[in-house]
XYZ file of N, CA and C in Angstrom:
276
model
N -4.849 6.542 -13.414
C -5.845 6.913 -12.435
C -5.304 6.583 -11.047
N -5.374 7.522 -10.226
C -4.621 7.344 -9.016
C -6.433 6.833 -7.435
N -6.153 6.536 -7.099
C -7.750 6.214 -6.253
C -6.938 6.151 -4.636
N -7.918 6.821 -4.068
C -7.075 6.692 -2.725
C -8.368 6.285 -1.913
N -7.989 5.926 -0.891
C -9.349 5.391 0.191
C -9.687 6.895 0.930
N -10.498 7.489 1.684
C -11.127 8.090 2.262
C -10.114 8.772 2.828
N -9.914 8.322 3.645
C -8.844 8.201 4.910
C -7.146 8.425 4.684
N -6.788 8.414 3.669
C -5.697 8.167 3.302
C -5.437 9.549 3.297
N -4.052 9.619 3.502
C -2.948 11.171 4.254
C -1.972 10.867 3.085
N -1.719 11.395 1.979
C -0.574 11.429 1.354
C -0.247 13.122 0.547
N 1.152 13.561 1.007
C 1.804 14.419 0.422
C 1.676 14.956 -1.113
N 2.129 16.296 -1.141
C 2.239 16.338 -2.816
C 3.502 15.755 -3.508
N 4.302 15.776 -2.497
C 5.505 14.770 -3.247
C 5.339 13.080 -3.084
N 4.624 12.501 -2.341
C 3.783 11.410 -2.898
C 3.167 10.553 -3.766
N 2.105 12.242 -4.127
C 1.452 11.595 -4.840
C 2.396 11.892 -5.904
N 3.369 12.838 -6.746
C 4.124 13.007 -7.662
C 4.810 11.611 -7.556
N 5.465 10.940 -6.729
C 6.210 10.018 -6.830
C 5.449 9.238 -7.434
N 4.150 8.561 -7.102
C 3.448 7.649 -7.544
C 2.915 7.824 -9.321
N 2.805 8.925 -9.091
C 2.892 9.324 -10.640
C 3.794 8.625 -11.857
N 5.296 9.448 -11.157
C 6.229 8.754 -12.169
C 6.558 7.672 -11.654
N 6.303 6.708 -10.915
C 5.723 5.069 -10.709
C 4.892 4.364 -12.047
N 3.896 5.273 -11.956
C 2.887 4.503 -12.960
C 3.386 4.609 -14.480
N 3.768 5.608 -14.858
C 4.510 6.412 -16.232
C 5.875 5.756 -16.385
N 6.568 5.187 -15.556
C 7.814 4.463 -15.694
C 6.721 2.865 -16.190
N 6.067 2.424 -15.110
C 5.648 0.962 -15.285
C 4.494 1.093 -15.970
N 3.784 1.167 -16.960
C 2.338 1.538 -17.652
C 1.687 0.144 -17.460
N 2.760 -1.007 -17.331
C 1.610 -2.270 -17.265
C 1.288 -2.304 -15.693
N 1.585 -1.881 -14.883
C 1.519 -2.305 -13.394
C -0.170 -1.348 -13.007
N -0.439 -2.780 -12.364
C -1.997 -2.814 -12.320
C -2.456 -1.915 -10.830
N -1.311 -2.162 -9.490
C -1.875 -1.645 -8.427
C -0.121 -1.443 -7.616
N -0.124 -0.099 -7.185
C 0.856 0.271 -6.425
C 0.536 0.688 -4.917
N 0.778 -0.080 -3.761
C 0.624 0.008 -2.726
C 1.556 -0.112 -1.627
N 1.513 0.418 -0.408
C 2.713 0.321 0.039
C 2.172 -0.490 2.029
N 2.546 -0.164 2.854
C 2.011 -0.705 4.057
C 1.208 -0.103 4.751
N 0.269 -0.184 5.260
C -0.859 0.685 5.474
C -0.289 1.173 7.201
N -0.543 2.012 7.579
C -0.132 2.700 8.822
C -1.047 3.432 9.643
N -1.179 3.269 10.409
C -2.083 3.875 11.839
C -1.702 5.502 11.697
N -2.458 6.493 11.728
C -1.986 7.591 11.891
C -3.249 8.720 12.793
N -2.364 9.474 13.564
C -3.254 10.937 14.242
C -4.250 9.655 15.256
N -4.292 8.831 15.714
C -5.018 7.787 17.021
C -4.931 8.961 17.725
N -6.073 8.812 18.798
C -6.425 9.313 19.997
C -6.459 8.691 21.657
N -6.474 7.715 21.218
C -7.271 6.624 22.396
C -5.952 6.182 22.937
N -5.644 5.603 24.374
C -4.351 4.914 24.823
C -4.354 3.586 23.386
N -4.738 2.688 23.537
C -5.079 1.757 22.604
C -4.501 1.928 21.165
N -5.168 3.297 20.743
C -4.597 3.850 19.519
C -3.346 3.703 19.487
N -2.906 4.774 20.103
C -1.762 5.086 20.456
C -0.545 4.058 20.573
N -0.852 3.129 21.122
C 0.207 2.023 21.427
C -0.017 1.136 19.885
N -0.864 0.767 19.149
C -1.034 0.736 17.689
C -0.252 1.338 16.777
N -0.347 2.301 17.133
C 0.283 3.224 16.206
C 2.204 3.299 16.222
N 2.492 2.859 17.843
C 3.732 3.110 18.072
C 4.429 1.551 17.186
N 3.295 0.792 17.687
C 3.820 -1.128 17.011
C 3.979 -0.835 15.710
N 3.157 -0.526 14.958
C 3.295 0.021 13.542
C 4.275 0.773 12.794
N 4.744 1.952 13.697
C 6.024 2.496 13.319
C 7.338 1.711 13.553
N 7.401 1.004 14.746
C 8.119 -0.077 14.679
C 8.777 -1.137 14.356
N 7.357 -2.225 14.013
C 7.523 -3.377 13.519
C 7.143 -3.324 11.767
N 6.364 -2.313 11.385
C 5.962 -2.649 10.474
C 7.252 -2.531 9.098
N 8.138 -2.001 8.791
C 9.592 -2.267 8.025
C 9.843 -3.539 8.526
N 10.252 -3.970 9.155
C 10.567 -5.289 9.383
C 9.414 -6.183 8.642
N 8.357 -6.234 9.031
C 7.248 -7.536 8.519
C 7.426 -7.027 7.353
N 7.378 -5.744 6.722
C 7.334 -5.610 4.959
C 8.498 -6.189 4.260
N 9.622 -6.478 5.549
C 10.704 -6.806 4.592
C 10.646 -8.169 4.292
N 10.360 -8.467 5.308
C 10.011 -10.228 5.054
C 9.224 -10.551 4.614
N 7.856 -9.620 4.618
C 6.787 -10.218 3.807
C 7.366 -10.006 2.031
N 7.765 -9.055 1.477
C 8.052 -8.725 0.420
C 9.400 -10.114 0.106
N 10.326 -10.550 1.075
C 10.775 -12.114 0.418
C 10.426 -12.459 0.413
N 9.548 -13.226 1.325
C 8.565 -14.304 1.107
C 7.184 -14.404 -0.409
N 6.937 -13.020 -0.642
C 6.173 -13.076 -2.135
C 6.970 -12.836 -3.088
N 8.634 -12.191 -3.056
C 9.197 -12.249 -4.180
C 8.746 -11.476 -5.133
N 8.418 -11.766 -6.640
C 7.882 -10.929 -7.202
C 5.512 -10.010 -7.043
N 5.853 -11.027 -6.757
C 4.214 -10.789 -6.117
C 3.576 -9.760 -5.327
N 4.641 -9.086 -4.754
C 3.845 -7.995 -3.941
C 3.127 -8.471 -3.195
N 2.856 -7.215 -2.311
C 1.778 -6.845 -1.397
C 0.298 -6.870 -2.014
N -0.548 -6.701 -1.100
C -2.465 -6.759 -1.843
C -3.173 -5.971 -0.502
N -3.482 -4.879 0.013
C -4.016 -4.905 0.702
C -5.618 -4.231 0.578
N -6.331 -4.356 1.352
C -7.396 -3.134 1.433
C -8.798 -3.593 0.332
N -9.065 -2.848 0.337
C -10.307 -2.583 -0.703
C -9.914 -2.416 -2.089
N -8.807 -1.985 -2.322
C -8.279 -2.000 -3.462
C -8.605 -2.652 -4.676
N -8.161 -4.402 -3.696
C -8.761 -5.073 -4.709
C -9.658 -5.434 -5.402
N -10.892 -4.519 -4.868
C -12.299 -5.003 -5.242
C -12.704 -3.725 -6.096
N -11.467 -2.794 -6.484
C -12.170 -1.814 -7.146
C -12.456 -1.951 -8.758
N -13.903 -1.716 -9.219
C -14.176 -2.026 -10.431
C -13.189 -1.822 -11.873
N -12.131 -0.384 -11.350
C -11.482 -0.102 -12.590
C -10.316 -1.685 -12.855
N -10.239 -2.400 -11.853
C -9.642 -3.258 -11.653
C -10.165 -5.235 -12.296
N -11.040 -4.381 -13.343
C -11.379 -5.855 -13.627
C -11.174 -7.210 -14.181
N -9.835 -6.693 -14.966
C -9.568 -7.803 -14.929
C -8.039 -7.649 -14.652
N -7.497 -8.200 -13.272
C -6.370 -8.614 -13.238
C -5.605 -9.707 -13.128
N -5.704 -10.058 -13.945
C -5.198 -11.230 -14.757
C -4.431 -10.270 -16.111
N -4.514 -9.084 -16.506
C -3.780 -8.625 -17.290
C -3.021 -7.994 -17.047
N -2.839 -7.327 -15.681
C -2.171 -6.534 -15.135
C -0.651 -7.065 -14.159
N 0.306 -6.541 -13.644
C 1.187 -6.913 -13.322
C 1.062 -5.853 -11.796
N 0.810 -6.979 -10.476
C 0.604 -6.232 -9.322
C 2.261 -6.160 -8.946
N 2.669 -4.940 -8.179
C 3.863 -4.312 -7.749
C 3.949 -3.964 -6.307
């Protein structure tokens, strides 16, 4: 089951990738990647959006050593019901 938030902009080669993601790993509970500012309007936005394209590879790289095998967690994700018990699942 693939679940996307509202808001979320992803490709058909995307979502195919994520596909054979899940079909390679069948135990992996939640696949997520860094969340990104996109289409802003506002000056504000805008300069958001530019920090993000920027900095954000860098903080994922370090954040991803610093958890090691643990992954990322972001969003609402985690509170989604198909998700109940993870404690059986293996987050990626």
């Amino acid at each position: 089951m693939i679940v996307l938030d509202a808001d979320s902009i992803m490709t058909g080669e995307a979502v195919s990738s994520l596909v054979r993601l899940m079909e390679v790993n069948p135990r992996t509970g939640i696949i997520q990647t860094m969340p990104k500012l996109a289409k802003a309007q506002t000056l504000f936005g805008r300069i958001q959006q530019f920090a993000s394209r920027l900095y954000s590879p860098v903080f994922a790289a370090g954040l991803n050593f610093w958890q090691q095998g643990a992954g990322n967690y972001w969003g609402p994700q985690r509170d989604h019901p198909s998700l109940s018990f993870p404690h059986q699942l293996r987050v990626t």
